[in-house]
Short mmCIF file of C-alpha atoms in Angstrom, two decimals:
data_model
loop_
_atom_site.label_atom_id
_atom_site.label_comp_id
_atom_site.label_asym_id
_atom_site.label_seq_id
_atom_site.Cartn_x
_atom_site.Cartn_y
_atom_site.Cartn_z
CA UNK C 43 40.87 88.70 -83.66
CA UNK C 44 40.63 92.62 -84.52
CA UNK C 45 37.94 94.02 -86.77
CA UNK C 46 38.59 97.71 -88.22
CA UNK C 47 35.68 99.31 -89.26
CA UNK C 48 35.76 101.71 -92.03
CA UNK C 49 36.51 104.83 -89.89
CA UNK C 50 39.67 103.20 -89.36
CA UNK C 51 40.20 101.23 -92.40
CA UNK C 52 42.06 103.90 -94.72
CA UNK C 53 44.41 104.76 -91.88
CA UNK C 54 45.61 100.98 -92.14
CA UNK C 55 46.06 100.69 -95.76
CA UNK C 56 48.88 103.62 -96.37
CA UNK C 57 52.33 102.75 -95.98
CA UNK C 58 54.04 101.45 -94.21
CA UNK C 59 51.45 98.78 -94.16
CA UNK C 60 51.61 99.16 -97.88
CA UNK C 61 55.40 99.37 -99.34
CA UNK C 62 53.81 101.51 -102.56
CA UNK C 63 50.89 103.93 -102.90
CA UNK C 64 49.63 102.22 -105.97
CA UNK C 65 48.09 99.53 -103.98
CA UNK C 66 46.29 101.60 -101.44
CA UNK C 67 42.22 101.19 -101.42
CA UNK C 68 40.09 101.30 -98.68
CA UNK C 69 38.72 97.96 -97.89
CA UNK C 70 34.95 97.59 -95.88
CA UNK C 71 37.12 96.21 -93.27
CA UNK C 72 39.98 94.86 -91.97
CA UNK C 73 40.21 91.89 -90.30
CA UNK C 74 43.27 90.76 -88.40
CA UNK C 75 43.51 87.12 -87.06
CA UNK C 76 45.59 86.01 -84.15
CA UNK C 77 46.05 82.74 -85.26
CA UNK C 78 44.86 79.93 -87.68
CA UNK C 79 41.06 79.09 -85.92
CA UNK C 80 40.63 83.41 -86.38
CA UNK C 81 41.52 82.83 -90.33
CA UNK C 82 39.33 79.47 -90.97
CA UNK C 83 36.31 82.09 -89.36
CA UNK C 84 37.11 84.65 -91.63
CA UNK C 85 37.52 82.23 -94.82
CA UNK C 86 34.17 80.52 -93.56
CA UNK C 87 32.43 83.77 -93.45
CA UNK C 88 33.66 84.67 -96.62
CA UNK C 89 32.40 82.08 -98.41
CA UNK C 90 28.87 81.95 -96.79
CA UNK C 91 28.12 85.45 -98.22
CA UNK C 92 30.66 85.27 -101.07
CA UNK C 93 32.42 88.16 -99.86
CA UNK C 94 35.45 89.39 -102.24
CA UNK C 95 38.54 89.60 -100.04
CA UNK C 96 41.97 90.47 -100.37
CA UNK C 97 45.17 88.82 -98.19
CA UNK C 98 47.84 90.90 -96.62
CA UNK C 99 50.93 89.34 -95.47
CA UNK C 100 54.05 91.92 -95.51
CA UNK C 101 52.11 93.94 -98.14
CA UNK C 102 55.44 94.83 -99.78
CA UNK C 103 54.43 93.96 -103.70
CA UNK C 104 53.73 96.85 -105.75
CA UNK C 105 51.14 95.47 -108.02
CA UNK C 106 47.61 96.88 -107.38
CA UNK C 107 44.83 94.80 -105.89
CA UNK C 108 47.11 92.06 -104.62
CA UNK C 109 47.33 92.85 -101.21
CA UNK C 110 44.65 95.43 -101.07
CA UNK C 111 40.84 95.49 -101.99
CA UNK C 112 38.45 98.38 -102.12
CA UNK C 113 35.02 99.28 -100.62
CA UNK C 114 33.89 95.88 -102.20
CA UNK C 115 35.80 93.82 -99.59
CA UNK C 116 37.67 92.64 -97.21
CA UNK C 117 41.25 93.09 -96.62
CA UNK C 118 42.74 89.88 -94.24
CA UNK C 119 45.48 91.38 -92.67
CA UNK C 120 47.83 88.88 -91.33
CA UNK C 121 50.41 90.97 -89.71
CA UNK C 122 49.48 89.56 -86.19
CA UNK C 123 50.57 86.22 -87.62
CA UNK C 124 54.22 87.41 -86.78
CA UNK C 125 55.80 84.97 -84.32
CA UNK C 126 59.39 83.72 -85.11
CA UNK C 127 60.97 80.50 -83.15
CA UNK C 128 63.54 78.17 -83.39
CA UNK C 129 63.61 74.55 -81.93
CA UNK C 130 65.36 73.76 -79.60
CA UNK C 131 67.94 71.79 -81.67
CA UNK C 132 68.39 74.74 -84.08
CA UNK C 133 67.16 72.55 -86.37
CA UNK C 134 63.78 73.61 -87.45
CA UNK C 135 62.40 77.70 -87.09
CA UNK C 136 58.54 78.37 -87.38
CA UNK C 137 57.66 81.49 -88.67
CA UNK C 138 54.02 83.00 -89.11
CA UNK C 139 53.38 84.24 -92.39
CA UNK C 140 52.78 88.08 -90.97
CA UNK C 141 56.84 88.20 -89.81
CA UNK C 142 58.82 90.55 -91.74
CA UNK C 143 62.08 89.51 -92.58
CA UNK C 144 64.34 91.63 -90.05
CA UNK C 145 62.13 90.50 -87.51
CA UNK C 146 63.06 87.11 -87.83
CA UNK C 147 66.30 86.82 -88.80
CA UNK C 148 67.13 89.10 -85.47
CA UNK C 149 65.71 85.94 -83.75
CA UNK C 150 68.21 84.02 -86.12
CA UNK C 151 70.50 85.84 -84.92
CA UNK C 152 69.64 85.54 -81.44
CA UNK C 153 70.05 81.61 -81.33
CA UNK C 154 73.13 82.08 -83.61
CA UNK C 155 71.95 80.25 -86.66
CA UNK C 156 69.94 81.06 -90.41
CA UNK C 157 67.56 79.98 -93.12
CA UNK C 158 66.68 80.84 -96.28
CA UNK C 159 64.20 83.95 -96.83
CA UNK C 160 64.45 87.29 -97.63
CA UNK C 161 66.77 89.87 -98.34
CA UNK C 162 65.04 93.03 -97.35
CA UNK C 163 64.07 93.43 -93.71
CA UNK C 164 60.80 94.94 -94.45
CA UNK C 165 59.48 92.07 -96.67
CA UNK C 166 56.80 89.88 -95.24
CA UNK C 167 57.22 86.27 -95.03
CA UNK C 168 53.94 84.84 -96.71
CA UNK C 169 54.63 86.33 -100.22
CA UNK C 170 57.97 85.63 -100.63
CA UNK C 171 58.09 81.68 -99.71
CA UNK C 172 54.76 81.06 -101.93
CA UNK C 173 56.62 82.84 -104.89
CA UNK C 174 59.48 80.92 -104.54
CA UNK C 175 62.18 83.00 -102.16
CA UNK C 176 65.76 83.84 -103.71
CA UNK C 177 68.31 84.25 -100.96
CA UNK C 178 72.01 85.09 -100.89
CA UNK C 179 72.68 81.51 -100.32
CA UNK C 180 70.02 80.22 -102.85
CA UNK C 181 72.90 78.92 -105.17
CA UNK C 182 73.87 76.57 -101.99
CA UNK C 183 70.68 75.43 -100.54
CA UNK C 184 67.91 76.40 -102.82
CA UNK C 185 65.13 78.68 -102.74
CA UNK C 186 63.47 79.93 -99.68
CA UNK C 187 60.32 77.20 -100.30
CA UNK C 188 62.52 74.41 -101.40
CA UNK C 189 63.98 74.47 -97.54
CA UNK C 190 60.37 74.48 -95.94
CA UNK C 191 59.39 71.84 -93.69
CA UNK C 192 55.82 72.06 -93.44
CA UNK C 193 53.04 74.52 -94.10
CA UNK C 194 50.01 75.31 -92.40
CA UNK C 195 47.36 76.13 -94.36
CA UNK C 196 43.46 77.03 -93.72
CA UNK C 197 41.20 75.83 -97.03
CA UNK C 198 38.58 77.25 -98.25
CA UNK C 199 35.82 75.62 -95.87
CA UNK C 200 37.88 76.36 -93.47
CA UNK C 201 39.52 73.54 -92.73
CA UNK C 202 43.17 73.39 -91.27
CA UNK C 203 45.41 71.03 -92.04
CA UNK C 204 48.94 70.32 -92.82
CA UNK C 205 51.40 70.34 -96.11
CA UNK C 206 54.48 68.28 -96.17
CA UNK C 207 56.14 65.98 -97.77
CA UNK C 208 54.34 63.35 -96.17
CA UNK C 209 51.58 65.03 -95.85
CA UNK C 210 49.02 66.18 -98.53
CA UNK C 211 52.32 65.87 -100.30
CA UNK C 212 50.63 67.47 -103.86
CA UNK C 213 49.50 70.69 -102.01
CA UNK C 214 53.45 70.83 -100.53
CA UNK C 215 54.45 71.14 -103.60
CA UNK C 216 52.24 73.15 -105.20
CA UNK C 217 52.94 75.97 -102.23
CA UNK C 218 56.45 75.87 -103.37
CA UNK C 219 56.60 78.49 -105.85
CA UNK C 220 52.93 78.00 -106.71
CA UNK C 221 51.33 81.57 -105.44
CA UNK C 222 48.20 82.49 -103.40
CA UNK C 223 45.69 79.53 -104.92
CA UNK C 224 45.22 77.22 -102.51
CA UNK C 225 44.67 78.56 -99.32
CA UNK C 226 45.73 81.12 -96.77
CA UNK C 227 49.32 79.77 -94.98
CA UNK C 228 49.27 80.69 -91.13
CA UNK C 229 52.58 78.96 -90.35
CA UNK C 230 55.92 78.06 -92.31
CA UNK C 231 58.51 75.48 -90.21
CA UNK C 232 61.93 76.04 -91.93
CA UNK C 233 64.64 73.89 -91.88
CA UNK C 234 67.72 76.01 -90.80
CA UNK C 235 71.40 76.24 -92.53
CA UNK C 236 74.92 76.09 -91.28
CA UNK C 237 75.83 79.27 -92.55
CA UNK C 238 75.45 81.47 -89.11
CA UNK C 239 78.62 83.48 -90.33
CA UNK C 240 79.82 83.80 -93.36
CA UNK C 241 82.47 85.95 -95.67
CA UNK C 242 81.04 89.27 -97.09
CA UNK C 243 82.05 92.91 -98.81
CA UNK C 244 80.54 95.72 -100.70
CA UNK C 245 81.94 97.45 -103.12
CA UNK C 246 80.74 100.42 -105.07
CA UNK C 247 81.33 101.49 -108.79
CA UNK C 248 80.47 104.43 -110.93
CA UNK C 249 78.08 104.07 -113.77
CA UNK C 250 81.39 105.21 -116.15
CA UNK C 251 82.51 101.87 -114.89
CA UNK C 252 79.34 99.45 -116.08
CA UNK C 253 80.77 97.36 -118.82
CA UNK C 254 83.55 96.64 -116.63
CA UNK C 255 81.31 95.82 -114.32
CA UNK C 256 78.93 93.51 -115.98
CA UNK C 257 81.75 91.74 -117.80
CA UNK C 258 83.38 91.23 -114.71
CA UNK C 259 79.76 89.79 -113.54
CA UNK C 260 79.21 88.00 -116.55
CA UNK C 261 82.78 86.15 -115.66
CA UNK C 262 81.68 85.54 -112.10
CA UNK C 263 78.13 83.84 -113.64
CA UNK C 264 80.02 81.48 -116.10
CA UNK C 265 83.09 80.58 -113.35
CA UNK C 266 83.08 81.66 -110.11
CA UNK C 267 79.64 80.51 -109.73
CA UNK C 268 81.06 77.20 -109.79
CA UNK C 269 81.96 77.48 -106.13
CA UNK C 270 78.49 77.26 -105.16
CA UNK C 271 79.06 79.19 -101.52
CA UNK C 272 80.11 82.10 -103.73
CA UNK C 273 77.44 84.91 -104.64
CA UNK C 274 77.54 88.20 -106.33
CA UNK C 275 74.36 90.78 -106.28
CA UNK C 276 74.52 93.57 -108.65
CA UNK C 277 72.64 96.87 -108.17
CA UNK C 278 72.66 99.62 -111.13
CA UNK C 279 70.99 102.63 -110.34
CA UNK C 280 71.25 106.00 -112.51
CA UNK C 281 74.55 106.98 -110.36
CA UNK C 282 76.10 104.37 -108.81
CA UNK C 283 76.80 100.52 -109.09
CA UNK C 284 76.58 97.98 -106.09
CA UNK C 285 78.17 94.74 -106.24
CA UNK C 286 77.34 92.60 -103.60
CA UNK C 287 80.01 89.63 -102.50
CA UNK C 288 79.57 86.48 -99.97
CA UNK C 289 80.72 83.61 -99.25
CA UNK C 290 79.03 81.68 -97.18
CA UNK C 291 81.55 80.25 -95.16
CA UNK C 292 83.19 82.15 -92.36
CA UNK C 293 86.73 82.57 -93.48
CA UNK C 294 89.79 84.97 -93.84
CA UNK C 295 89.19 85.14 -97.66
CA UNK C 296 87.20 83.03 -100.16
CA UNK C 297 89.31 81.43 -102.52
CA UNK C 298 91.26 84.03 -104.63
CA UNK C 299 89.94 83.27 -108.09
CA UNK C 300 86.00 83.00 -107.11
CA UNK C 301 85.82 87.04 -107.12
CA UNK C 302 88.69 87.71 -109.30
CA UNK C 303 86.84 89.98 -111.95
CA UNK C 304 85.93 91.84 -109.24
CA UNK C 305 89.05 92.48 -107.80
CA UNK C 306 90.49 93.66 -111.13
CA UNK C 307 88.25 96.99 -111.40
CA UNK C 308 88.96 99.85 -108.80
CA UNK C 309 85.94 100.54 -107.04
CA UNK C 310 85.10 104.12 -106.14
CA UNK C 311 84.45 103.05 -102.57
CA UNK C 312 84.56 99.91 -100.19
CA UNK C 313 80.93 100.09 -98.56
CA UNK C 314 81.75 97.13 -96.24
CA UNK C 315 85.44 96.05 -95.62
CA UNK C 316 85.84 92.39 -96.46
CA UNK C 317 84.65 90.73 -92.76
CA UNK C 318 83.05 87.88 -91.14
CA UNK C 319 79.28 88.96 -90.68
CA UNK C 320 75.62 87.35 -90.18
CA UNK C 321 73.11 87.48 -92.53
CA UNK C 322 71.09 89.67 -90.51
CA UNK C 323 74.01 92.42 -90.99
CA UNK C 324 74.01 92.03 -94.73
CA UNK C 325 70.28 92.81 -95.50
CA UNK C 326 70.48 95.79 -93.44
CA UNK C 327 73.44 97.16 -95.55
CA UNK C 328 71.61 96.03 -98.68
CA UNK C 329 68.41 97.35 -97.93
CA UNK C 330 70.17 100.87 -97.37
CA UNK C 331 69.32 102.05 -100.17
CA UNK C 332 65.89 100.33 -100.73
CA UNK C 333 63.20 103.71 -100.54
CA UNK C 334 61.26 103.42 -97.09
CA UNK C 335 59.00 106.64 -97.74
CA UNK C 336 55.30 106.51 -99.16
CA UNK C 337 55.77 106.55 -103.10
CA UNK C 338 54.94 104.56 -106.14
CA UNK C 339 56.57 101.62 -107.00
CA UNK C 340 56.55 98.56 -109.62
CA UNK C 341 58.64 95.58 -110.19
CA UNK C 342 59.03 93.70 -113.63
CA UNK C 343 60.62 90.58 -114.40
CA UNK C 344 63.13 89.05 -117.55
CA UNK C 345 64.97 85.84 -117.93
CA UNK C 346 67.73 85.23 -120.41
CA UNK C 347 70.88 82.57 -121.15
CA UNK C 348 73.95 84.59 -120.25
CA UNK C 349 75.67 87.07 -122.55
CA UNK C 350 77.57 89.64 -121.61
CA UNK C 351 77.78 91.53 -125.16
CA UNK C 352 73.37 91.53 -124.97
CA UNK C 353 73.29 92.54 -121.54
CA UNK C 354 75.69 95.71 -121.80
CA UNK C 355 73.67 96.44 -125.12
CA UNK C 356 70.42 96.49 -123.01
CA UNK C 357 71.80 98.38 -120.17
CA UNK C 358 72.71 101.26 -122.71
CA UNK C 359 69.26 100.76 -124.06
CA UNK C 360 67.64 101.07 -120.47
CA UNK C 361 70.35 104.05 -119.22
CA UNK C 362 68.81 106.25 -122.16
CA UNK C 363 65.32 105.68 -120.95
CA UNK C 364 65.74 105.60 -117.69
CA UNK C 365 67.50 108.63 -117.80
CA UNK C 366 65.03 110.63 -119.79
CA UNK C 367 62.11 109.64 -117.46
CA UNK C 368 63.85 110.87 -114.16
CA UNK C 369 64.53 113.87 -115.75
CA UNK C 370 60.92 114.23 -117.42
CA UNK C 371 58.83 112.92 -114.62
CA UNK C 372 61.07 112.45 -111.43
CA UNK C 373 61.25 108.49 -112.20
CA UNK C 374 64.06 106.82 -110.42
CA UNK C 375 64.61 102.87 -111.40
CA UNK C 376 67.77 100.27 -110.98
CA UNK C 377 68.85 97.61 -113.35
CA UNK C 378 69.72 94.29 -111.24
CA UNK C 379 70.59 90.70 -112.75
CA UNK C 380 70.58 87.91 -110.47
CA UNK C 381 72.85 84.55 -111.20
CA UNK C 382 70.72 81.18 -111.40
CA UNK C 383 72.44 78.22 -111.33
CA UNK C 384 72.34 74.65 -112.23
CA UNK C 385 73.00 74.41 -108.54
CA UNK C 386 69.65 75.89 -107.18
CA UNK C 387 67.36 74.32 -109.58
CA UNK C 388 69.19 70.71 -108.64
CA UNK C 389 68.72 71.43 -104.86
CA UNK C 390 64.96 72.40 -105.53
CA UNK C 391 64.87 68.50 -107.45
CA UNK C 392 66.45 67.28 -104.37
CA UNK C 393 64.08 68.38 -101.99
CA UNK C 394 61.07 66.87 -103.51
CA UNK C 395 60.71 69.62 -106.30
CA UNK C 396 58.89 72.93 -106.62
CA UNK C 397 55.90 74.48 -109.22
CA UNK C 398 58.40 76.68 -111.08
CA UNK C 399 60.26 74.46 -113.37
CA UNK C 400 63.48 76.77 -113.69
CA UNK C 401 65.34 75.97 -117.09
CA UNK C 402 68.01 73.71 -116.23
CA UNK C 403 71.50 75.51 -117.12
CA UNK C 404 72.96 78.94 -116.08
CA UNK C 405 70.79 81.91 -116.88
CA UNK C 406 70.19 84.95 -115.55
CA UNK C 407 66.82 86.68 -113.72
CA UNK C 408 66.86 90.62 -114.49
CA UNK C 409 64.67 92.82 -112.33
CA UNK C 410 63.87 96.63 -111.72
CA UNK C 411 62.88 98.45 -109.10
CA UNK C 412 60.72 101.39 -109.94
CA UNK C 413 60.05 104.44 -107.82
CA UNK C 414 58.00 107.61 -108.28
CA UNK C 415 55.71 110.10 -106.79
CA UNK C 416 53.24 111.42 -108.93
CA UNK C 417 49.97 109.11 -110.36
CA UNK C 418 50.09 111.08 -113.14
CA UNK C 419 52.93 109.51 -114.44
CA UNK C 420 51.87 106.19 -114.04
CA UNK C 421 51.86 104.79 -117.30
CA UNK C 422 55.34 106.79 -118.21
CA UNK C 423 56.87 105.90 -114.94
CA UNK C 424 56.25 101.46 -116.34
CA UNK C 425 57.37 101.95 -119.54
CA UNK C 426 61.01 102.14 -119.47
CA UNK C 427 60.93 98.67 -117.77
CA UNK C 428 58.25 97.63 -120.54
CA UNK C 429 60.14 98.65 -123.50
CA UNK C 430 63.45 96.67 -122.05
CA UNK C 431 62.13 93.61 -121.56
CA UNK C 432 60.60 93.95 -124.72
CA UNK C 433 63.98 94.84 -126.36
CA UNK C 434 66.01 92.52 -124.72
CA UNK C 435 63.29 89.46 -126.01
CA UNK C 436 63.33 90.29 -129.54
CA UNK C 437 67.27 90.59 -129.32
CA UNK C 438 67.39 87.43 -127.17
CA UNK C 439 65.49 85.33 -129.29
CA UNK C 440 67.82 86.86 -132.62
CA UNK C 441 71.13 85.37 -130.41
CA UNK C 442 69.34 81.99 -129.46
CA UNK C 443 69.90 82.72 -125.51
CA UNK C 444 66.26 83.29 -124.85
CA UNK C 445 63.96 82.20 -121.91
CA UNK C 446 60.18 81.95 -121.06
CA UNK C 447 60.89 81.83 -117.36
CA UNK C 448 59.22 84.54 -115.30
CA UNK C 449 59.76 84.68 -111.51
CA UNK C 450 57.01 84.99 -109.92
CA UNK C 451 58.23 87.62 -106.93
CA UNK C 452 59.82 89.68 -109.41
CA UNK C 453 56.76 90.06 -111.80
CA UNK C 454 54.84 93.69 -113.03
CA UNK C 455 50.74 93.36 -112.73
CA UNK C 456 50.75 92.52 -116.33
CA UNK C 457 53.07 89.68 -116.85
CA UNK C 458 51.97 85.81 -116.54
CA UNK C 459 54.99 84.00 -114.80
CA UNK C 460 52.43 80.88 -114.14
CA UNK C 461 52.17 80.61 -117.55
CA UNK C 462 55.63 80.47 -117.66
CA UNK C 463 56.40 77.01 -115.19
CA UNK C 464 55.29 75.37 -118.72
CA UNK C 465 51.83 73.65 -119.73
CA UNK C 466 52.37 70.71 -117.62
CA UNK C 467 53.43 72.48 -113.98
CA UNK C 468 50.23 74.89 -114.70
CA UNK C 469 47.60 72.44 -115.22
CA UNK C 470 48.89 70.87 -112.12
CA UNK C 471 48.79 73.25 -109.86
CA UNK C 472 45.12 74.28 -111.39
CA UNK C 473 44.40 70.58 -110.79
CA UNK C 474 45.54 70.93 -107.09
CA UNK C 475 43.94 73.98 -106.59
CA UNK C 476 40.46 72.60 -107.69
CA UNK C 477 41.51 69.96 -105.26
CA UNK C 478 41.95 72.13 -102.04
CA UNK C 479 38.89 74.47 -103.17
CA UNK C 480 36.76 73.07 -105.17
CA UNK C 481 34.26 76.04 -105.03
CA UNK C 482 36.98 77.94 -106.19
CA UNK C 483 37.02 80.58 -103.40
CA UNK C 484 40.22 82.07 -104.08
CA UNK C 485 39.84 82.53 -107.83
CA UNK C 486 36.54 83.71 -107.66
CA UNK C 487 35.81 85.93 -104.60
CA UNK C 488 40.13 87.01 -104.03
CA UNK C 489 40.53 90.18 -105.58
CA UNK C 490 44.00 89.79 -107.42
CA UNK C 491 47.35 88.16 -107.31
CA UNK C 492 48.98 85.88 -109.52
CA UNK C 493 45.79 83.57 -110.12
CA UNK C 494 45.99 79.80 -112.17
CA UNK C 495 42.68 80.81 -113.36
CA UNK C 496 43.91 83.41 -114.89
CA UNK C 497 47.06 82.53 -115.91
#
């Protein structure tokens, strides 16, 4: 286990350790464990002296204080938590929560086979499987923590033990979708899918060309999607539209009508000719244009029934904003819907359930990604992103295609998607988590994240 000390604290807290510059604070310490005895000292330690702490998996969310912690604190850095394997059957890969995504699915790669995680290299693992885990192929198999095996997880006290679905079988499903309350997780297994290769392109629009573009989306949602190894991604940023197309199967072509709408709009450029590729390949080419340079960022998430005429309405809404805050205060933000299906939420029921309680039906989960330099334009830089979701509700609720859903990995420092898994889900998972820590460890001395007792 490595210890920090403050001299050397700050210089591990910038990016890249931290995606944005909003969450940077310099902790007492830094503490980075080697393995799960290293973390039940820590957690043990912690709660002797009731020590406020902080956990740090990939450290890629943007909200303040969830991955970070100032003077106050200490900041449990888990980024030496980063092996990747796969069993020898290819059945099963173990991954420690401090991996980042490119790391292991170039191991994937490596053994010629996949799971479900994340779609940006530079994500950590830990986040993204406790907050649920949307993949390419989540429409197929499910999310990222409906295809876990087990979890290892240190409590409180410092105990280690086991989640599964034999195992502590509540806490298994509480860690599937249910956020940082129960524990810290030191090691996922994942059970792998047959989709090694599959069918992909990239096409690129002009913003000229965004109803088209949406409709044609829109079309894909309420049809295509039907063909469950079909998926469409959709990026909108202030110049240029990304549509993202797989199939995960590795053919010559999927079948003709699944991207049809598509196919009708000329695009203004073929980013990747239609080909055979791995996963691996994909999130490289997707990330492309994800910013990798110190900055500000936030997130904020929306939910909503499909319809097309609402959604171009609220684009329009959002362009005008959006465009007036790059051009007043150097904001840059993108406008991305991604397709739920009745498919996902069934294969999450399936697999023993998860804490999110999706909607049942087709819906859609609209996010933004939010980039700027200056913390003076903090609160101007959030509010474009405020004002639409708060647009789109008002309008949603007038057309009756409404939703409470928030997802979790998508959600801005001041939105409550606990709240939103419904009355029941919450009160169990603040049941479990009383459970697991009954002195209440990580809603009392944990700095921030998406807490039940605050929720």
């Amino acid at each position: 286990m490595e210890i920090a000390s403050p001299a050397l604290a700050l210089a591990l807290t910038h990016p890249p350790t931290h995606r944005s510059q909003t969450c940077v604070a310099r902790p007492y310490c830094i503490v980075q464990p080697r393995d799960a005895k290293d973390v039940s000292v820590v957690i043990r330690i912690i709660d002797f002296f009731k020590v406020n702490f902080a956990v740090r998996s990939g450290g890629h969310s943007p909200n303040p204080g969830f991955s970070s912690i100032g003077s106050q604190g200490i900041l449990i850095d888990l980024q030496r938590l980063d092996a990747v394997s796969v069993s020898a059957g290819k059945t099963v890969a173990t991954v420690s929560p401090g991996a980042r995504w490119g790391d292991v699915f170039s191991t994937l790669d490596a053994n010629q086979t996949s799971i479900i995680g994340g779609r940006i290299p530079g994500v950590g693992v830990g986040g993204l499987i406790l907050g649920g885990g949307l993949f390419h192929t989540s429409g197929r198999f499910g999310l990222a923590a409906d295809n876990v095996k087990s979890f290892e997880l240190v409590k409180s006290n410092g105990d280690i033990i086991k989640a599964s679905a034999n195992q502590n079988a509540d806490l298994f499903w509480a860690l599937k979708g249910g956020g940082p309350n129960f524990g810290i997780v030191t090691k996922f297994e994942l059970y792998t899918v047959p989709t090694y290769l599959v069918w992909g392109s990239i096409l690129v629009f002009g913003v000229d060309q965004a109803n088209e573009v949406l409709a044609a989306f829109d079309q894909w949602q309420n049809h295509g999607s039907d063909d469950v190894k079909s998926t469409a991604a959709m990026v909108i940023t202030l110049d240029v539209i990304t549509v993202f197309l797989t199939y995960s199967d590795p053919v010559p072509a999927p079948p003709p009508a699944v991207f049809a709408p598509f196919n009708a709009i000329t695009p203004l450029a073929v980013a990747l000719p239609p080909m055979n590729v791995t996963f691996k390949a994909i999130n490289q080419l997707a990330s492309a244009g994800t910013p990798n340079t110190p900055g500000r960022h936030d997130y904020r998430a929306f939910s909503s029934r499909i319809d097309t005429a609402l959604t171009q309405e609220i684009y329009t809404f959002w362009r005008g904003k959006a465009v007036a805050a790059r051009d007043s205060f150097g904001v840059n933000q993108t406008f991305v819907i991604q397709h739920i299906g009745e498919g996902l939420r069934q294969v999450g029921i399936s697999k023993g359930g998860n804490a999110l309680n999706i909607p049942p039906g087709r819906q859609q989960w609209w996010t933004t990604l939010v980039d700027w330099t200056n913390p003076e334009f903090d609160a101007q830089a959030r509010q474009v992103s405020i004002d639409t979701t708060t647009r789109w509700s008002q309008r949603a609720k007038e057309r009756g295609v409404d939703l409470p859903f928030l997802y979790l990995n998508d959600a801005s420092r001041d939105q409550n998607p606990l709240a939103s898994y419904g009355a029941q889900n919450l009160a169990k998972l603040k049941a479990i988590a009383a459970k697991y820590d009954p002195k209440q460890v990580f809603q009392k001395l944990q700095n921030g994240g998406f807490l039940v007792s605050k929720a």
